[in-house]
Short mmCIF file of C-alpha atoms in Angstrom, two decimals:
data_model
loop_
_atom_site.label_atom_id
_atom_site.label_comp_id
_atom_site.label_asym_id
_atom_site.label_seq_id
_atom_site.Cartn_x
_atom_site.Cartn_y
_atom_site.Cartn_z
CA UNK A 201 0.00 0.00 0.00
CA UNK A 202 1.52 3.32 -0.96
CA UNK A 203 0.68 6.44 1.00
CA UNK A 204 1.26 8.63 -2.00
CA UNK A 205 1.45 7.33 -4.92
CA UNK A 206 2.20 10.16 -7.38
CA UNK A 207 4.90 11.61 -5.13
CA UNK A 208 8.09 11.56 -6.55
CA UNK A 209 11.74 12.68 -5.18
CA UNK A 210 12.97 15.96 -6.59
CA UNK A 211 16.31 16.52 -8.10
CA UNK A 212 19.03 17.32 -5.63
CA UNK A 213 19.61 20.64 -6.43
CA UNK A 214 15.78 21.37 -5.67
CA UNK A 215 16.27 19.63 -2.05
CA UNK A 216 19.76 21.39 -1.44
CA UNK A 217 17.86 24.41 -2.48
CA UNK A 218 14.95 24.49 -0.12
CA UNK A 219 17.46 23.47 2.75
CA UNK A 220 19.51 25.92 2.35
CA UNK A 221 16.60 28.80 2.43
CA UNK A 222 15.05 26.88 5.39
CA UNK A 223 18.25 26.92 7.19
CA UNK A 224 18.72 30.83 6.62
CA UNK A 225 15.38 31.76 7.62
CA UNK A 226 15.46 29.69 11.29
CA UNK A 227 18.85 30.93 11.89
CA UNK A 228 17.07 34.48 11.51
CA UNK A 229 14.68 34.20 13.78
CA UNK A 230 17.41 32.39 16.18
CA UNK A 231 19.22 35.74 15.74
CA UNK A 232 16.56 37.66 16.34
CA UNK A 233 15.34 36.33 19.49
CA UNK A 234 19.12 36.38 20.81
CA UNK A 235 19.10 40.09 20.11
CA UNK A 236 15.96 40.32 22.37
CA UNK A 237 17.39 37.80 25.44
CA UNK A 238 20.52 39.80 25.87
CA UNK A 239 20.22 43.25 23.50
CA UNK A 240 23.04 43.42 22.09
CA UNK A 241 22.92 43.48 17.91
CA UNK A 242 25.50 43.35 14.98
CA UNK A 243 25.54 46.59 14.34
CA UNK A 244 26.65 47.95 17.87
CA UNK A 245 30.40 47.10 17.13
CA UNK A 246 32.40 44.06 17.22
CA UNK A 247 29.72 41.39 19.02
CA UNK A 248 33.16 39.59 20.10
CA UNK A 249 34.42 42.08 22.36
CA UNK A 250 34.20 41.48 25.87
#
């Protein structure tokens, strides 16, 4: 029994593709919600310094 039957498996640039976008999106919300825990943001200087 197949669940879906038409569904095939894209190419792997189209999968490499959409990971890649997903991947950049989450990591801007994860950047975003550090800037709100401890206020600090990119563009205040070097976010290495102590």
């Amino acid at each position: 029994m197949e669940i879906w039957p038409t569904w095939q498996l894209p190419d792997v640039r189209h999968i490499l593709i959409h990971v890649l976008t997903e991947v950049a999106c989450h990591s801007g919300h994860f950047d975003a919600v550090r800037e709100l825990i401890d206020g600090t943001t990119w563009l205040g200087g070097n976010p290495y310094a102590g």
